[in-house]
């Protein structure tokens, strides 16, 4: 019941904004994580935003380039991705967690279907 959108093809150095929405969950009461996965590799935590105070966390590989935020009125969480690199190419997923932020996929309870991000010239 989570739906990601906003993926696509972008050149290195470009930007994309991913959105995560839901028709069945109030996202403001959950921690929302962003993960990414490439074929043959484990799902990697990218960013997370907590429910209580909006604290954010980022993987070292994206710090300073990615920003996670909420728009509670729209029941949507965003991942703004700037200065994209070819190694950012992956399927990106959002997921919700009842018990707070984490970069461990097993601690998340519901997932979207993913959106492809391709960074290439």
CSV table of N, CA and C in Angstrom, one decimal:
chain,number,residue,atom,x,y,z
A,1,UNK,N,0.8,-1.2,0.0
A,1,UNK,CA,0.0,0.0,0.0
A,1,UNK,C,0.8,1.3,0.0
A,2,UNK,N,2.1,1.1,-0.2
A,2,UNK,CA,3.0,2.2,-0.4
A,2,UNK,C,3.3,2.3,-1.9
A,3,UNK,N,3.4,3.5,-2.4
A,3,UNK,CA,3.6,3.7,-3.9
A,3,UNK,C,4.7,4.7,-4.1
A,4,UNK,N,5.8,4.3,-4.7
A,4,UNK,CA,6.8,5.2,-5.1
A,4,UNK,C,6.6,5.7,-6.5
A,5,UNK,N,7.1,6.9,-6.7
A,5,UNK,CA,7.1,7.5,-8.1
A,5,UNK,C,8.3,8.5,-8.2
A,6,UNK,N,8.5,8.9,-9.4
A,6,UNK,CA,9.6,9.9,-9.6
A,6,UNK,C,10.9,9.4,-10.2
A,7,UNK,N,11.0,8.1,-10.3
A,7,UNK,CA,12.2,7.6,-10.9
A,7,UNK,C,12.4,7.9,-12.4
A,8,UNK,N,13.5,7.6,-12.9
A,8,UNK,CA,13.7,7.8,-14.3
A,8,UNK,C,15.2,7.8,-14.7
A,9,UNK,N,15.5,8.3,-15.9
A,9,UNK,CA,16.9,8.4,-16.4
A,9,UNK,C,17.4,9.8,-16.3
A,10,UNK,N,18.6,10.0,-15.7
A,10,UNK,CA,19.1,11.3,-15.5
A,10,UNK,C,20.6,11.2,-15.7
A,11,UNK,N,21.2,12.3,-16.2
A,11,UNK,CA,22.6,12.4,-16.4
A,11,UNK,C,23.4,12.5,-15.1
A,12,UNK,N,24.6,12.1,-15.0
A,12,UNK,CA,25.4,12.4,-13.8
A,12,UNK,C,25.4,13.8,-13.5
A,13,UNK,N,25.3,14.1,-12.2
A,13,UNK,CA,25.2,15.5,-11.7
A,13,UNK,C,23.8,16.0,-11.7
A,14,UNK,N,22.9,15.3,-12.2
A,14,UNK,CA,21.5,15.7,-12.2
A,14,UNK,C,20.8,15.4,-10.9
A,15,UNK,N,19.5,15.7,-11.0
A,15,UNK,CA,18.6,15.6,-9.8
A,15,UNK,C,17.3,14.9,-10.1
A,16,UNK,N,16.8,14.2,-9.1
A,16,UNK,CA,15.5,13.6,-9.2
A,16,UNK,C,14.8,13.7,-7.8
A,17,UNK,N,13.5,13.8,-7.8
A,17,UNK,CA,12.8,13.7,-6.5
A,17,UNK,C,11.8,12.5,-6.5
A,18,UNK,N,12.1,11.6,-5.6
A,18,UNK,CA,11.2,10.5,-5.5
A,18,UNK,C,10.1,10.8,-4.4
A,19,UNK,N,8.9,10.2,-4.7
A,19,UNK,CA,7.8,10.4,-3.8
A,19,UNK,C,7.3,9.0,-3.3
A,20,UNK,N,6.9,9.0,-2.1
A,20,UNK,CA,6.3,7.8,-1.5
A,20,UNK,C,5.0,8.2,-0.8
A,21,UNK,N,3.9,7.6,-1.4
A,21,UNK,CA,2.6,7.9,-0.9
A,21,UNK,C,1.8,6.6,-0.5
A,22,UNK,N,0.7,6.8,0.2
A,22,UNK,CA,-0.1,5.7,0.6
A,22,UNK,C,-1.6,6.1,0.7
A,23,UNK,N,-2.4,5.1,0.2
A,23,UNK,CA,-3.9,5.3,0.4
A,23,UNK,C,-4.4,4.6,1.6
A,24,UNK,N,-3.6,3.8,2.2
A,24,UNK,CA,-4.0,3.0,3.4
A,24,UNK,C,-3.4,3.3,4.7
A,25,UNK,N,-2.2,4.0,4.7
A,25,UNK,CA,-1.5,4.4,5.9
A,25,UNK,C,-1.4,5.9,6.0
A,26,UNK,N,-1.5,6.3,7.3
A,26,UNK,CA,-1.1,7.7,7.6
A,26,UNK,C,0.4,7.7,7.8
A,27,UNK,N,1.1,8.2,6.9
A,27,UNK,CA,2.6,8.0,6.9
A,27,UNK,C,3.2,8.8,8.0
A,28,UNK,N,2.5,9.8,8.6
A,28,UNK,CA,3.2,10.7,9.6
A,28,UNK,C,3.3,9.9,10.9
A,29,UNK,N,2.6,8.8,11.1
A,29,UNK,CA,2.8,8.1,12.4
A,29,UNK,C,3.8,7.0,12.3
A,30,UNK,N,4.5,6.8,11.2
A,30,UNK,CA,5.5,5.8,11.0
A,30,UNK,C,6.8,6.4,10.6
A,31,UNK,N,7.9,5.7,11.0
A,31,UNK,CA,9.2,6.0,10.4
A,31,UNK,C,9.1,5.5,8.9
A,32,UNK,N,9.7,6.3,8.0
A,32,UNK,CA,9.7,6.0,6.6
A,32,UNK,C,11.1,5.9,6.2
A,33,UNK,N,11.5,4.8,5.6
A,33,UNK,CA,12.9,4.5,5.1
A,33,UNK,C,12.9,4.5,3.6
A,34,UNK,N,14.0,4.9,3.1
A,34,UNK,CA,14.3,4.7,1.6
A,34,UNK,C,15.4,3.7,1.5
A,35,UNK,N,15.2,2.7,0.6
A,35,UNK,CA,16.2,1.7,0.4
A,35,UNK,C,16.5,1.7,-1.1
A,36,UNK,N,17.6,1.0,-1.5
A,36,UNK,CA,17.8,0.8,-3.0
A,36,UNK,C,18.5,-0.6,-3.1
A,37,UNK,N,18.3,-1.1,-4.3
A,37,UNK,CA,18.8,-2.4,-4.6
A,37,UNK,C,19.2,-2.5,-6.1
A,38,UNK,N,20.3,-3.1,-6.3
A,38,UNK,CA,20.8,-3.5,-7.7
A,38,UNK,C,20.8,-5.0,-7.8
A,39,UNK,N,20.6,-5.5,-9.0
A,39,UNK,CA,20.6,-7.0,-9.1
A,39,UNK,C,21.9,-7.6,-8.5
A,40,UNK,N,21.7,-8.7,-7.8
A,40,UNK,CA,22.8,-9.4,-7.2
A,40,UNK,C,23.4,-8.9,-5.9
A,41,UNK,N,22.8,-7.8,-5.4
A,41,UNK,CA,23.2,-7.2,-4.2
A,41,UNK,C,22.1,-7.1,-3.2
A,42,UNK,N,22.5,-7.0,-1.9
A,42,UNK,CA,21.4,-6.8,-0.9
A,42,UNK,C,20.8,-5.4,-0.9
A,43,UNK,N,19.6,-5.4,-0.4
A,43,UNK,CA,18.9,-4.1,-0.3
A,43,UNK,C,19.7,-3.2,0.7
A,44,UNK,N,19.9,-1.9,0.3
A,44,UNK,CA,20.8,-1.0,1.0
A,44,UNK,C,19.9,0.1,1.6
A,45,UNK,N,20.0,0.4,2.9
A,45,UNK,CA,19.4,1.6,3.4
A,45,UNK,C,20.0,2.9,3.0
A,46,UNK,N,19.2,3.8,2.5
A,46,UNK,CA,19.7,5.1,2.0
A,46,UNK,C,19.4,6.2,3.0
A,47,UNK,N,18.2,6.3,3.4
A,47,UNK,CA,17.7,7.4,4.3
A,47,UNK,C,16.5,7.0,5.1
A,48,UNK,N,16.3,7.7,6.2
A,48,UNK,CA,15.1,7.5,7.0
A,48,UNK,C,14.7,8.7,7.7
A,49,UNK,N,13.4,8.9,7.9
A,49,UNK,CA,12.8,10.0,8.6
A,49,UNK,C,11.9,9.5,9.7
A,50,UNK,N,12.1,9.9,10.9
A,50,UNK,CA,11.3,9.4,12.0
A,50,UNK,C,10.0,10.0,12.0
A,51,UNK,N,9.1,9.4,12.9
A,51,UNK,CA,7.7,9.9,13.0
A,51,UNK,C,7.6,11.0,14.0
A,52,UNK,N,8.3,10.8,15.1
A,52,UNK,CA,8.0,11.7,16.3
A,52,UNK,C,8.5,13.1,16.1
A,53,UNK,N,9.8,13.3,15.7
A,53,UNK,CA,10.3,14.6,15.6
A,53,UNK,C,10.9,15.0,14.2
A,54,UNK,N,10.7,14.0,13.3
A,54,UNK,CA,11.2,14.3,12.0
A,54,UNK,C,12.7,14.2,11.8
A,55,UNK,N,13.4,13.5,12.8
A,55,UNK,CA,14.8,13.3,12.7
A,55,UNK,C,15.1,12.5,11.4
A,56,UNK,N,16.2,12.9,10.8
A,56,UNK,CA,16.6,12.2,9.5
A,56,UNK,C,18.0,11.5,9.7
A,57,UNK,N,18.2,10.5,8.9
A,57,UNK,CA,19.5,9.8,8.9
A,57,UNK,C,19.8,9.4,7.4
A,58,UNK,N,21.1,9.3,7.1
A,58,UNK,CA,21.5,9.0,5.8
A,58,UNK,C,22.7,8.1,5.8
A,59,UNK,N,22.7,7.3,4.7
A,59,UNK,CA,23.9,6.5,4.5
A,59,UNK,C,25.1,7.4,4.1
A,60,UNK,N,26.3,7.0,4.5
A,60,UNK,CA,27.4,7.8,4.2
A,60,UNK,C,27.6,8.1,2.7
A,61,UNK,N,27.1,7.2,1.9
A,61,UNK,CA,27.3,7.3,0.4
A,61,UNK,C,26.4,8.4,-0.2
A,62,UNK,N,25.4,8.9,0.6
A,62,UNK,CA,24.5,9.9,0.0
A,62,UNK,C,24.4,11.1,0.9
A,63,UNK,N,25.1,11.2,2.0
A,63,UNK,CA,25.1,12.4,2.8
A,63,UNK,C,25.6,13.6,2.0
A,64,UNK,N,24.8,14.7,2.2
A,64,UNK,CA,25.1,15.9,1.6
A,64,UNK,C,24.6,16.0,0.2
A,65,UNK,N,24.0,14.9,-0.4
A,65,UNK,CA,23.4,14.9,-1.7
A,65,UNK,C,21.9,14.6,-1.7
A,66,UNK,N,21.5,13.8,-0.8
A,66,UNK,CA,20.1,13.4,-0.7
A,66,UNK,C,19.5,14.0,0.5
A,67,UNK,N,18.2,14.4,0.4
A,67,UNK,CA,17.4,14.9,1.5
A,67,UNK,C,16.0,14.3,1.6
A,68,UNK,N,15.7,13.8,2.8
A,68,UNK,CA,14.4,13.2,3.0
A,68,UNK,C,13.5,14.2,3.7
A,69,UNK,N,12.2,14.2,3.3
A,69,UNK,CA,11.3,15.2,4.0
A,69,UNK,C,9.9,14.6,3.9
A,70,UNK,N,9.0,15.2,4.7
A,70,UNK,CA,7.6,14.8,4.7
A,70,UNK,C,6.7,16.0,4.3
A,71,UNK,N,5.6,15.7,3.7
A,71,UNK,CA,4.5,16.7,3.6
A,71,UNK,C,3.3,15.9,4.1
A,72,UNK,N,3.0,16.2,5.4
A,72,UNK,CA,1.9,15.4,6.1
A,72,UNK,C,0.5,15.8,5.4
A,73,UNK,N,0.3,17.0,5.0
A,73,UNK,CA,-0.9,17.3,4.3
A,73,UNK,C,-1.2,16.5,3.1
A,74,UNK,N,-0.1,16.1,2.4
A,74,UNK,CA,-0.3,15.3,1.2
A,74,UNK,C,0.0,13.8,1.5
A,75,UNK,N,0.3,13.5,2.8
A,75,UNK,CA,0.6,12.1,3.1
A,75,UNK,C,1.7,11.5,2.3
A,76,UNK,N,2.7,12.2,2.1
A,76,UNK,CA,3.8,11.9,1.2
A,76,UNK,C,5.1,12.1,1.8
A,77,UNK,N,6.1,11.3,1.5
A,77,UNK,CA,7.5,11.4,1.9
A,77,UNK,C,8.3,11.5,0.6
A,78,UNK,N,9.2,12.4,0.7
A,78,UNK,CA,10.1,12.7,-0.5
A,78,UNK,C,11.5,12.3,-0.3
A,79,UNK,N,12.2,12.0,-1.3
A,79,UNK,CA,13.6,11.8,-1.3
A,79,UNK,C,14.2,12.7,-2.5
A,80,UNK,N,14.7,13.8,-2.1
A,80,UNK,CA,15.4,14.7,-3.1
A,80,UNK,C,16.8,14.2,-3.3
A,81,UNK,N,17.1,13.9,-4.5
A,81,UNK,CA,18.4,13.4,-4.8
A,81,UNK,C,19.2,14.3,-5.8
A,82,UNK,N,20.2,14.9,-5.3
A,82,UNK,CA,21.0,15.8,-6.1
A,82,UNK,C,22.4,15.3,-6.4
A,83,UNK,N,23.1,15.9,-7.3
A,83,UNK,CA,24.5,15.4,-7.7
A,83,UNK,C,24.6,13.9,-7.9
A,84,UNK,N,23.6,13.4,-8.6
A,84,UNK,CA,23.5,12.0,-8.8
A,84,UNK,C,24.8,11.4,-9.5
A,85,UNK,N,25.1,10.2,-9.1
A,85,UNK,CA,26.3,9.5,-9.7
A,85,UNK,C,25.8,8.2,-10.3
A,86,UNK,N,26.6,7.7,-11.3
A,86,UNK,CA,26.2,6.4,-11.8
A,86,UNK,C,26.0,5.3,-10.8
A,87,UNK,N,26.8,5.3,-9.7
A,87,UNK,CA,26.6,4.3,-8.7
A,87,UNK,C,25.3,4.4,-7.9
A,88,UNK,N,24.6,5.5,-8.1
A,88,UNK,CA,23.2,5.6,-7.5
A,88,UNK,C,22.2,4.9,-8.3
A,89,UNK,N,22.5,4.3,-9.4
A,89,UNK,CA,21.6,3.6,-10.2
A,89,UNK,C,21.1,2.4,-9.4
A,90,UNK,N,19.8,2.2,-9.3
A,90,UNK,CA,19.2,1.1,-8.5
A,90,UNK,C,17.7,1.3,-8.6
A,91,UNK,N,17.0,0.2,-8.1
A,91,UNK,CA,15.6,0.4,-7.8
A,91,UNK,C,15.4,0.9,-6.4
A,92,UNK,N,14.7,2.0,-6.3
A,92,UNK,CA,14.5,2.6,-5.0
A,92,UNK,C,13.1,2.2,-4.4
A,93,UNK,N,13.1,1.9,-3.1
A,93,UNK,CA,11.9,1.5,-2.4
A,93,UNK,C,11.7,2.4,-1.2
A,94,UNK,N,10.5,2.7,-0.9
A,94,UNK,CA,10.2,3.2,0.4
A,94,UNK,C,9.5,2.1,1.3
A,95,UNK,N,9.6,2.3,2.6
A,95,UNK,CA,9.0,1.3,3.5
A,95,UNK,C,8.7,2.0,4.8
A,96,UNK,N,7.8,1.4,5.5
A,96,UNK,CA,7.4,2.0,6.8
A,96,UNK,C,7.7,1.1,7.9
A,97,UNK,N,8.0,1.7,9.1
A,97,UNK,CA,8.4,0.9,10.3
A,97,UNK,C,7.6,1.4,11.5
A,98,UNK,N,7.1,0.5,12.3
A,98,UNK,CA,6.4,0.9,13.5
A,98,UNK,C,7.3,1.4,14.6
A,99,UNK,N,8.5,0.9,14.6
A,99,UNK,CA,9.3,1.2,15.8
A,99,UNK,C,10.5,2.1,15.6
A,100,UNK,N,10.5,2.9,14.6
A,100,UNK,CA,11.5,3.9,14.4
A,100,UNK,C,12.5,3.6,13.3
A,101,UNK,N,13.4,4.5,13.1
A,101,UNK,CA,14.3,4.5,11.9
A,101,UNK,C,15.3,3.4,12.1
A,102,UNK,N,15.7,2.8,11.0
A,102,UNK,CA,16.7,1.8,10.9
A,102,UNK,C,17.2,1.7,9.5
A,103,UNK,N,18.3,1.1,9.3
A,103,UNK,CA,18.8,0.8,7.9
A,103,UNK,C,18.7,-0.7,7.7
A,104,UNK,N,18.0,-1.4,8.6
A,104,UNK,CA,17.9,-2.9,8.4
A,104,UNK,C,16.5,-3.2,7.8
A,105,UNK,N,16.5,-3.7,6.6
A,105,UNK,CA,15.2,-4.0,5.9
A,105,UNK,C,14.2,-4.8,6.7
A,106,UNK,N,14.7,-5.7,7.6
A,106,UNK,CA,13.9,-6.6,8.3
A,106,UNK,C,13.0,-5.9,9.3
A,107,UNK,N,13.4,-4.7,9.7
A,107,UNK,CA,12.7,-3.9,10.7
A,107,UNK,C,11.6,-3.1,10.1
A,108,UNK,N,11.4,-3.2,8.8
A,108,UNK,CA,10.3,-2.5,8.1
A,108,UNK,C,9.2,-3.4,7.7
A,109,UNK,N,8.0,-2.9,7.8
A,109,UNK,CA,6.8,-3.7,7.8
A,109,UNK,C,6.0,-3.7,6.6
A,110,UNK,N,6.1,-2.7,5.8
A,110,UNK,CA,5.4,-2.6,4.5
A,110,UNK,C,6.2,-1.9,3.5
A,111,UNK,N,6.2,-2.4,2.3
A,111,UNK,CA,7.1,-1.9,1.2
A,111,UNK,C,6.3,-1.5,0.0
A,112,UNK,N,6.8,-0.5,-0.7
A,112,UNK,CA,6.3,-0.2,-2.1
A,112,UNK,C,6.9,-1.1,-3.1
A,113,UNK,N,6.5,-0.9,-4.4
A,113,UNK,CA,6.9,-1.8,-5.4
A,113,UNK,C,8.2,-1.4,-6.1
A,114,UNK,N,8.7,-0.2,-5.7
A,114,UNK,CA,10.0,0.3,-6.2
A,114,UNK,C,9.8,1.1,-7.5
A,115,UNK,N,10.8,2.0,-7.6
A,115,UNK,CA,10.9,2.8,-8.8
A,115,UNK,C,12.4,2.9,-9.3
A,116,UNK,N,12.6,2.7,-10.6
A,116,UNK,CA,13.9,2.6,-11.1
A,116,UNK,C,14.5,4.0,-11.3
A,117,UNK,N,15.8,4.1,-10.8
A,117,UNK,CA,16.6,5.3,-11.0
A,117,UNK,C,17.8,4.9,-11.8
A,118,UNK,N,18.0,5.5,-12.9
A,118,UNK,CA,19.2,5.2,-13.8
A,118,UNK,C,20.0,6.5,-14.0
A,119,UNK,N,21.2,6.5,-13.6
A,119,UNK,CA,22.1,7.7,-13.8
A,119,UNK,C,23.2,7.3,-14.8
A,120,UNK,N,23.0,7.9,-16.0
A,120,UNK,CA,23.9,7.5,-17.1
A,120,UNK,C,23.9,8.7,-18.1
A,121,UNK,N,25.1,8.8,-18.8
A,121,UNK,CA,25.2,9.8,-19.8
A,121,UNK,C,24.9,9.2,-21.2
